[in-house]
Short mmCIF file of C-alpha atoms in Angstrom, two decimals:
data_model
loop_
_atom_site.label_atom_id
_atom_site.label_comp_id
_atom_site.label_asym_id
_atom_site.label_seq_id
_atom_site.Cartn_x
_atom_site.Cartn_y
_atom_site.Cartn_z
CA MET P 1 -142.25 32.10 3.14
CA GLU P 2 -139.92 34.39 1.33
CA ILE P 3 -136.23 33.37 1.10
CA ASP P 4 -133.45 36.04 1.62
CA ARG P 5 -131.14 35.45 -1.33
CA GLY P 6 -128.44 37.73 0.09
CA HIS P 7 -127.33 35.10 2.58
CA PHE P 8 -126.76 32.37 0.10
CA ILE P 9 -124.25 31.84 -2.56
CA ASP P 10 -125.47 31.06 -5.89
CA LEU P 11 -124.51 27.51 -6.43
CA ALA P 12 -124.05 28.19 -10.07
CA PHE P 13 -120.96 30.23 -9.29
CA LEU P 14 -119.29 27.63 -7.08
CA PRO P 15 -116.68 25.42 -8.72
CA GLN P 16 -117.79 22.06 -9.55
CA HIS P 17 -116.19 19.26 -7.46
CA ASN P 18 -114.22 16.87 -9.72
CA GLU P 19 -111.52 14.21 -8.87
CA GLU P 20 -107.80 15.29 -9.67
CA SER P 21 -104.80 13.13 -10.44
CA PHE P 22 -101.53 13.20 -8.31
CA GLU P 23 -99.63 14.90 -11.09
CA GLU P 24 -102.25 17.62 -11.37
CA VAL P 25 -102.23 18.26 -7.63
CA THR P 26 -98.40 18.43 -7.60
CA ALA P 27 -98.28 20.83 -10.50
CA ARG P 28 -100.87 23.03 -8.80
CA GLN P 29 -98.92 23.06 -5.53
CA GLU P 30 -95.66 24.05 -7.24
CA GLN P 31 -97.40 27.12 -8.55
CA GLY P 32 -98.61 27.96 -5.09
CA PRO P 33 -97.36 30.66 -2.64
CA TYR P 34 -94.00 28.65 -1.62
CA TRP P 35 -92.31 28.84 -4.99
CA PRO P 36 -90.24 32.06 -4.39
CA VAL P 37 -88.80 30.65 -1.16
CA VAL P 38 -87.72 27.52 -2.92
CA VAL P 39 -86.06 29.47 -5.65
CA TRP P 40 -84.26 31.71 -3.13
CA LEU P 41 -82.99 28.73 -1.10
CA THR P 42 -81.82 27.02 -4.21
CA GLY P 43 -79.82 30.08 -5.28
CA LEU P 44 -78.35 30.50 -1.84
CA ALA P 45 -77.28 26.87 -1.83
CA SER P 46 -75.62 27.35 -5.19
CA VAL P 47 -73.74 30.41 -3.98
CA VAL P 48 -72.57 28.60 -0.86
CA ALA P 49 -71.52 25.60 -2.91
CA ILE P 50 -69.55 27.79 -5.29
CA GLY P 51 -67.94 29.59 -2.35
CA VAL P 52 -67.00 26.33 -0.67
CA PHE P 53 -65.59 25.03 -3.93
CA LEU P 54 -63.54 28.18 -4.50
CA PHE P 55 -62.27 28.11 -0.91
CA TYR P 56 -61.39 24.44 -1.24
CA LYS P 57 -59.67 25.13 -4.55
CA HIS P 58 -57.68 27.97 -2.98
CA GLU P 59 -56.63 25.83 -0.02
CA MET P 60 -55.61 23.03 -2.34
CA ASN P 61 -53.45 25.44 -4.30
CA VAL P 62 -51.86 26.72 -1.10
CA ASN P 63 -51.16 23.18 0.04
CA GLU P 64 -49.67 22.25 -3.29
CA ASN P 65 -47.45 25.35 -3.23
CA VAL P 66 -46.34 24.60 0.33
CA LEU P 67 -45.52 21.01 -0.56
CA ARG P 68 -43.62 22.18 -3.64
CA LEU P 69 -41.61 24.63 -1.55
CA GLN P 70 -40.93 21.88 0.99
CA VAL P 71 -39.71 19.48 -1.70
CA GLU P 72 -37.49 22.15 -3.24
CA ALA P 73 -36.14 23.04 0.20
CA ARG P 74 -35.27 19.44 0.92
CA ALA P 75 -33.54 19.11 -2.46
CA ALA P 76 -31.53 22.28 -1.78
CA ALA P 77 -30.57 21.02 1.65
CA LEU P 78 -29.45 17.67 0.27
CA SER P 79 -27.25 19.58 -2.20
CA GLY P 80 -25.70 21.55 0.67
CA HIS P 81 -27.49 24.82 -0.18
CA TYR P 82 -28.78 25.38 3.33
CA GLU P 83 -29.49 29.13 2.99
CA ASP P 84 -31.66 28.49 -0.05
CA ALA P 85 -33.44 25.70 1.79
CA LEU P 86 -34.16 27.95 4.79
CA PHE P 87 -35.54 30.67 2.51
CA LEU P 88 -37.89 28.20 0.80
CA LEU P 89 -39.05 26.80 4.13
CA SER P 90 -39.67 30.35 5.40
CA GLU P 91 -41.86 31.08 2.39
CA ALA P 92 -43.77 27.85 2.97
CA SER P 93 -44.23 28.68 6.68
CA LYS P 94 -45.79 32.03 5.80
CA ALA P 95 -48.50 30.17 3.91
CA ARG P 96 -48.90 27.48 6.55
CA PRO P 97 -47.60 28.81 9.88
CA GLY P 98 -48.80 25.85 11.86
CA PHE P 99 -47.39 23.14 9.60
CA ILE P 100 -45.35 20.97 11.99
CA ALA P 101 -43.42 19.23 9.21
CA LEU P 102 -42.09 22.59 8.01
CA ALA P 103 -40.90 23.50 11.48
CA ALA P 104 -39.15 20.13 11.81
CA ASP P 105 -37.47 20.55 8.41
CA GLU P 106 -36.35 24.09 9.30
CA GLU P 107 -34.84 22.92 12.58
CA GLN P 108 -32.99 20.10 10.80
CA VAL P 109 -31.65 22.39 8.07
CA GLN P 110 -30.44 24.92 10.65
CA HIS P 111 -28.63 22.13 12.49
CA ALA P 112 -27.06 20.90 9.28
CA ALA P 113 -26.00 24.47 8.43
CA GLU P 114 -24.28 24.79 11.82
CA LEU P 115 -22.46 21.51 11.24
CA GLU P 116 -21.44 22.73 7.78
CA ARG P 117 -19.85 25.80 9.37
CA LEU P 118 -18.03 23.52 11.81
CA SER P 119 -16.92 21.36 8.88
CA ASN P 120 -15.47 24.40 7.11
CA GLU P 121 -13.59 25.34 10.27
CA ILE P 122 -12.05 21.87 10.43
CA LYS P 123 -10.99 22.22 6.81
CA LYS P 124 -9.19 25.48 7.63
CA ARG P 125 -7.47 23.86 10.60
CA LEU P 126 -6.19 21.04 8.45
CA ALA P 127 -4.96 23.42 5.77
CA SER P 128 -2.93 25.34 8.36
CA GLY P 129 -1.58 22.18 9.97
CA GLU P 130 -3.44 22.64 13.28
CA SER P 131 -3.99 18.92 13.73
CA GLU P 132 -4.86 18.99 17.44
CA ALA P 133 -7.53 21.68 17.04
CA ALA P 134 -8.84 19.93 13.95
CA GLN P 135 -9.07 16.64 15.85
CA SER P 136 -11.01 18.28 18.69
CA GLU P 137 -13.50 19.89 16.33
CA LEU P 138 -13.80 16.71 14.31
CA ASP P 139 -14.68 14.79 17.48
CA HIS P 140 -17.43 17.34 18.13
CA LEU P 141 -18.71 17.01 14.55
CA LYS P 142 -18.82 13.23 14.81
CA SER P 143 -20.65 13.50 18.11
CA GLU P 144 -23.31 15.72 16.50
CA LEU P 145 -23.67 13.31 13.57
CA SER P 146 -23.85 10.23 15.76
CA GLY P 147 -27.20 8.51 15.38
CA ARG P 148 -28.31 10.85 12.60
CA LYS P 149 -29.72 8.76 9.76
CA GLU P 150 -31.50 11.51 7.81
CA PRO P 151 -30.23 11.97 4.22
CA ILE P 152 -29.41 15.64 4.89
CA TYR P 153 -26.45 14.52 7.02
CA ASP P 154 -24.96 12.13 4.44
CA LYS P 155 -22.63 14.71 2.85
CA LEU P 156 -21.50 15.90 6.27
CA LYS P 157 -20.69 12.33 7.25
CA GLU P 158 -18.65 11.95 4.08
CA LYS P 159 -16.74 15.13 4.91
CA ALA P 160 -16.14 13.93 8.46
CA ASP P 161 -14.73 10.67 7.13
CA GLY P 162 -12.53 12.61 4.72
CA TYR P 163 -11.20 14.84 7.52
CA ALA P 164 -10.50 11.80 9.66
CA MET P 165 -8.48 10.34 6.81
CA GLU P 166 -6.56 13.60 6.35
CA LEU P 167 -5.73 13.68 10.06
CA THR P 168 -4.53 10.10 9.89
CA LEU P 169 -2.33 10.97 6.91
CA LEU P 170 -0.87 13.98 8.77
CA GLU P 171 -0.02 11.83 11.77
CA LEU P 172 1.51 9.10 9.61
CA THR P 173 3.53 11.64 7.64
CA ASP P 174 4.95 13.04 10.89
CA GLN P 175 5.89 9.52 12.00
CA LEU P 176 7.48 8.52 8.69
CA GLU P 177 10.80 10.27 9.32
CA SER P 178 11.34 8.26 12.51
CA LEU P 179 10.96 4.86 10.84
CA THR P 180 14.21 2.91 10.43
CA THR P 181 13.26 -0.65 9.45
CA VAL P 182 11.44 -2.30 6.58
CA GLU P 183 8.96 -3.79 9.05
CA GLU P 184 8.03 -0.37 10.44
CA HIS P 185 7.54 1.01 6.93
CA GLY P 186 5.51 -2.06 5.99
CA GLU P 187 3.16 -1.72 8.95
CA MET P 188 2.52 1.92 8.05
CA LEU P 189 2.00 0.92 4.42
CA ASN P 190 -0.74 -1.48 5.51
CA VAL P 191 -2.57 1.42 7.16
CA VAL P 192 -2.14 3.77 4.18
CA ASN P 193 -3.32 1.06 1.76
CA GLY P 194 -6.73 1.38 3.38
CA LEU P 195 -6.90 5.11 2.57
CA ILE P 196 -7.78 6.80 -0.71
CA GLY P 197 -6.96 10.08 -2.40
CA GLN P 198 -3.91 11.89 -3.74
CA GLN P 199 -2.45 12.51 -0.28
CA ALA P 200 -2.68 8.81 0.53
CA GLU P 201 -1.07 7.92 -2.78
CA ALA P 202 1.78 10.39 -2.19
CA LEU P 203 2.44 9.00 1.30
CA ARG P 204 2.25 5.44 -0.03
CA SER P 205 4.92 6.33 -2.59
CA ARG P 206 7.19 7.78 0.11
CA ILE P 207 6.81 4.68 2.26
CA VAL P 208 7.71 2.39 -0.64
CA ASP P 209 10.73 4.61 -1.37
CA GLY P 210 11.82 4.10 2.22
CA ILE P 211 11.44 0.34 1.91
CA ARG P 212 13.51 0.38 -1.28
CA SER P 213 16.23 2.56 0.24
CA ILE P 214 16.64 0.44 3.36
CA THR P 215 16.57 -2.79 1.37
CA LEU P 216 19.09 -1.55 -1.20
CA GLY P 217 21.52 -0.38 1.48
CA GLY P 218 21.34 -3.65 3.37
CA THR P 219 21.55 -5.71 0.20
CA GLU P 220 24.67 -3.88 -1.02
CA ASP P 221 26.43 -4.72 2.23
CA MET P 222 25.38 -8.36 2.01
CA LEU P 223 26.53 -8.61 -1.60
CA SER P 224 29.91 -7.16 -0.69
CA ARG P 225 30.25 -9.99 1.83
CA LYS P 226 28.90 -12.52 -0.68
CA ASN P 227 26.03 -13.27 1.70
CA PHE P 228 23.55 -14.04 -1.05
CA SER P 229 21.08 -15.97 1.11
CA SER P 230 20.59 -13.00 3.42
CA ALA P 231 20.34 -10.67 0.41
CA PHE P 232 17.56 -12.79 -1.10
CA LEU P 233 15.79 -12.87 2.26
CA ALA P 234 16.00 -9.07 2.63
CA VAL P 235 14.57 -8.43 -0.86
CA ASP P 236 11.78 -10.98 -0.40
CA LYS P 237 10.86 -9.37 2.92
CA ALA P 238 10.61 -5.99 1.20
CA LEU P 239 8.51 -7.46 -1.61
CA ALA P 240 6.14 -8.93 0.97
CA TRP P 241 5.19 -5.33 1.84
CA ALA P 242 5.69 -3.61 -1.53
CA LYS P 243 4.28 -6.34 -3.74
CA ASP P 244 5.31 -6.37 -7.40
CA ASP P 245 7.48 -3.27 -7.01
CA SER P 246 9.54 -3.06 -10.21
CA GLU P 247 12.70 -1.71 -8.54
CA LEU P 248 12.69 -4.38 -5.85
CA LEU P 249 12.09 -7.09 -8.45
CA ALA P 250 15.06 -5.71 -10.44
CA LEU P 251 17.17 -5.78 -7.26
CA LYS P 252 16.23 -9.40 -6.69
CA GLU P 253 17.27 -10.25 -10.24
CA ARG P 254 20.57 -8.47 -9.66
CA VAL P 255 21.20 -10.52 -6.51
CA LYS P 256 20.48 -13.66 -8.50
CA GLU P 257 22.90 -12.66 -11.27
CA GLU P 258 25.67 -11.78 -8.83
CA LYS P 259 25.14 -15.05 -7.01
CA ASN P 260 25.41 -17.00 -10.27
CA ARG P 261 28.46 -15.01 -11.32
CA TYR P 262 30.12 -15.61 -7.96
CA GLU P 263 29.31 -19.32 -8.06
CA ARG P 264 30.78 -19.62 -11.54
CA ALA P 265 33.91 -17.78 -10.44
CA GLU P 266 34.08 -19.87 -7.30
CA GLN P 267 33.76 -23.03 -9.32
CA GLN P 268 36.57 -21.86 -11.59
CA ARG P 269 38.63 -20.95 -8.54
CA ILE P 270 38.04 -24.37 -7.02
CA GLU P 271 38.96 -26.06 -10.25
CA GLN P 272 42.06 -23.92 -10.53
CA ALA P 273 42.88 -24.61 -6.93
CA MET P 274 42.50 -28.28 -7.55
CA GLU P 275 44.78 -28.00 -10.55
CA ASN P 276 47.26 -25.99 -8.51
CA ALA P 277 47.01 -28.46 -5.68
CA ALA P 278 47.65 -31.27 -8.09
CA GLU P 279 50.64 -29.43 -9.48
CA GLU P 280 51.86 -28.62 -6.01
CA ASP P 281 51.38 -32.19 -4.95
CA LEU P 282 53.28 -33.32 -7.99
CA ILE P 283 56.10 -30.93 -7.14
CA ASN P 284 55.96 -31.86 -3.49
CA GLN P 285 56.16 -35.51 -4.38
CA THR P 286 58.58 -35.42 -7.31
CA ALA P 287 60.44 -32.11 -7.48
CA ALA P 288 60.62 -30.68 -4.00
CA VAL P 289 64.42 -30.20 -4.12
CA GLU P 290 66.08 -27.85 -6.59
CA VAL P 291 69.84 -27.76 -7.16
CA VAL P 292 70.95 -24.15 -6.80
CA ASN P 293 74.70 -24.53 -7.07
CA ILE P 294 77.47 -27.18 -7.01
CA GLU P 295 81.14 -26.46 -6.44
CA LYS P 296 83.99 -28.93 -6.92
CA ILE P 297 87.46 -28.91 -5.42
CA ILE P 298 90.13 -31.53 -6.23
CA ASP P 299 93.08 -31.73 -3.88
CA GLU P 300 96.66 -32.77 -4.51
CA PHE P 301 95.80 -36.34 -3.70
CA GLY P 302 93.24 -36.50 -6.53
CA ASP P 303 90.27 -36.53 -4.22
CA LEU P 304 87.18 -34.49 -5.33
CA THR P 305 85.26 -32.54 -2.68
CA ILE P 306 81.73 -31.56 -3.69
CA GLN P 307 79.76 -28.71 -1.99
CA GLY P 308 76.17 -28.23 -3.12
CA THR P 309 73.38 -25.75 -2.36
CA LEU P 310 69.78 -26.96 -2.61
CA LYS P 311 66.40 -25.24 -2.25
CA ASN P 312 63.00 -26.45 -0.99
CA LYS P 313 60.65 -25.97 -3.96
CA ALA P 314 57.75 -27.71 -2.22
CA THR P 315 54.76 -25.87 -0.75
CA ARG P 316 55.28 -27.65 2.52
CA PRO P 317 58.25 -28.07 4.81
CA ILE P 318 60.52 -31.04 4.05
CA TYR P 319 63.04 -32.87 6.15
CA ALA P 320 65.66 -35.68 6.00
CA VAL P 321 66.78 -34.72 2.49
CA LYS P 322 69.25 -37.25 1.03
CA ILE P 323 71.26 -36.82 -2.20
CA GLU P 324 72.56 -39.58 -4.49
CA PHE P 325 75.13 -38.32 -7.02
CA SER P 326 77.75 -39.49 -9.51
CA VAL P 327 80.93 -37.95 -11.01
CA HIS P 328 81.71 -38.17 -14.74
CA ASP P 329 84.73 -37.14 -16.81
CA ALA P 330 84.57 -35.16 -20.00
CA SER P 331 83.90 -38.24 -22.08
CA GLY P 332 81.00 -39.21 -19.81
CA GLU P 333 82.75 -42.02 -18.05
CA MET P 334 81.63 -42.33 -14.45
CA LEU P 335 84.56 -41.76 -12.10
CA GLY P 336 82.67 -42.36 -8.87
CA LYS P 337 79.43 -41.87 -6.94
CA GLY P 338 78.17 -41.27 -3.46
CA THR P 339 75.42 -40.05 -1.12
CA ALA P 340 75.05 -37.04 1.13
CA THR P 341 72.60 -35.70 3.67
CA ALA P 342 71.55 -32.06 3.45
CA THR P 343 71.58 -29.69 6.38
CA PRO P 344 69.64 -28.35 8.12
CA ASN P 345 67.45 -31.38 8.57
CA TYR P 346 64.11 -29.39 8.48
CA ILE P 347 63.63 -26.91 5.67
CA GLU P 348 60.68 -24.53 5.19
CA PRO P 349 59.32 -23.84 1.68
CA GLY P 350 61.73 -21.57 -0.21
CA GLU P 351 64.57 -22.08 2.21
CA GLU P 352 67.97 -23.40 1.15
CA MET P 353 70.06 -26.30 2.43
CA THR P 354 73.60 -27.55 1.73
CA PHE P 355 75.47 -30.80 1.49
CA THR P 356 79.16 -31.79 1.32
CA ALA P 357 80.61 -35.03 -0.06
CA THR P 358 84.03 -36.40 -1.15
CA VAL P 359 84.86 -38.81 -3.98
CA TYR P 360 88.31 -40.30 -3.66
CA GLY P 361 90.75 -41.00 -6.48
CA VAL P 362 89.23 -38.91 -9.20
CA TYR P 363 92.46 -37.20 -10.26
CA LYS P 364 90.79 -35.25 -13.06
CA GLU P 365 90.01 -31.59 -13.10
CA ASP P 366 87.41 -31.65 -15.86
CA THR P 367 84.54 -33.47 -14.20
CA ALA P 368 80.78 -33.14 -13.91
CA VAL P 369 78.65 -33.91 -10.87
CA VAL P 370 75.22 -35.33 -11.62
CA ILE P 371 72.43 -35.55 -8.99
CA ASP P 372 71.00 -38.95 -9.73
CA ASN P 373 68.31 -39.04 -7.07
CA THR P 374 66.94 -37.04 -4.18
CA THR P 375 64.68 -38.24 -1.41
CA TRP P 376 62.83 -36.28 1.25
CA TYR P 377 59.89 -36.35 3.60
CA LEU P 378 57.00 -33.88 3.58
CA ASP P 379 55.82 -32.37 6.82
#
């Protein structure tokens, strides 16, 4: 039987079957028909990765720029530059239109800007002396700031406090002219002592001037009446309000000196009065009667009539004045003596009295009458 060789493959041309390792199989597969696809996918993945990275990088840069603008806007707002802050926030919003934090910041800055305009209006009112309008607008400003704890409102709160102080000073200044007592000035001074600034200091100075003026006027009157205790009390009361005031302390020292000077003079006066009283008492007791004049008449019978005028030298009235006298000749020999009672019986200080007496049998013209003793009673 003849074999048709066209239907068979020559076995010599078939590959020989041998066992292959895993590495050899893998290497053969990688060089198979899927390799281009793998390369294409790998490239595509790289492009996508690069694109994602670039997009992410861009978004990060945008976010960083937005956050920077937001920080700068907040800093500007805290410094009171609200227009600059709004501009920065607007630029940030263009990059991130849906950023809620930016919208909240913008709303807050706009509110603060409105309050700043109101604050400036209050300042103008105060400068022109429109206290009532300023008070009304200040009440509105405080109402808007009530409960606001955000830092952006801190400066506005400080301004509101300053305006409130200025209004208080305006009201107190208007009231100052109507104050008439140290106590009223002192109560106002207590209020002003809690305020600060040049206006407060100027008003404080005016109040202290008022306390000084009132105290000085009252003290002068008390010193003129030598009422030193009241003067000390008035100065101490003033010093209780205007502590350590140099002028009031000097006034107190003056009161002290005048008191000491008066007491020294008074002591001297008392001592002098005592001396005078002693002298007066001595006179009253020993020399109350002064002989003013004595006249003598001798008649043809040799009898001597004596008429005398006396004066009350005492400082008190005297009465029942009795005179004891004697008559002497030119050689000093006593020719006679007698007693007499002065009239009137009651004699005021400085008034005069008289007495009349007769000595019998003198017979001599050249005689002398001597008052030997005088007695009286003091009223």
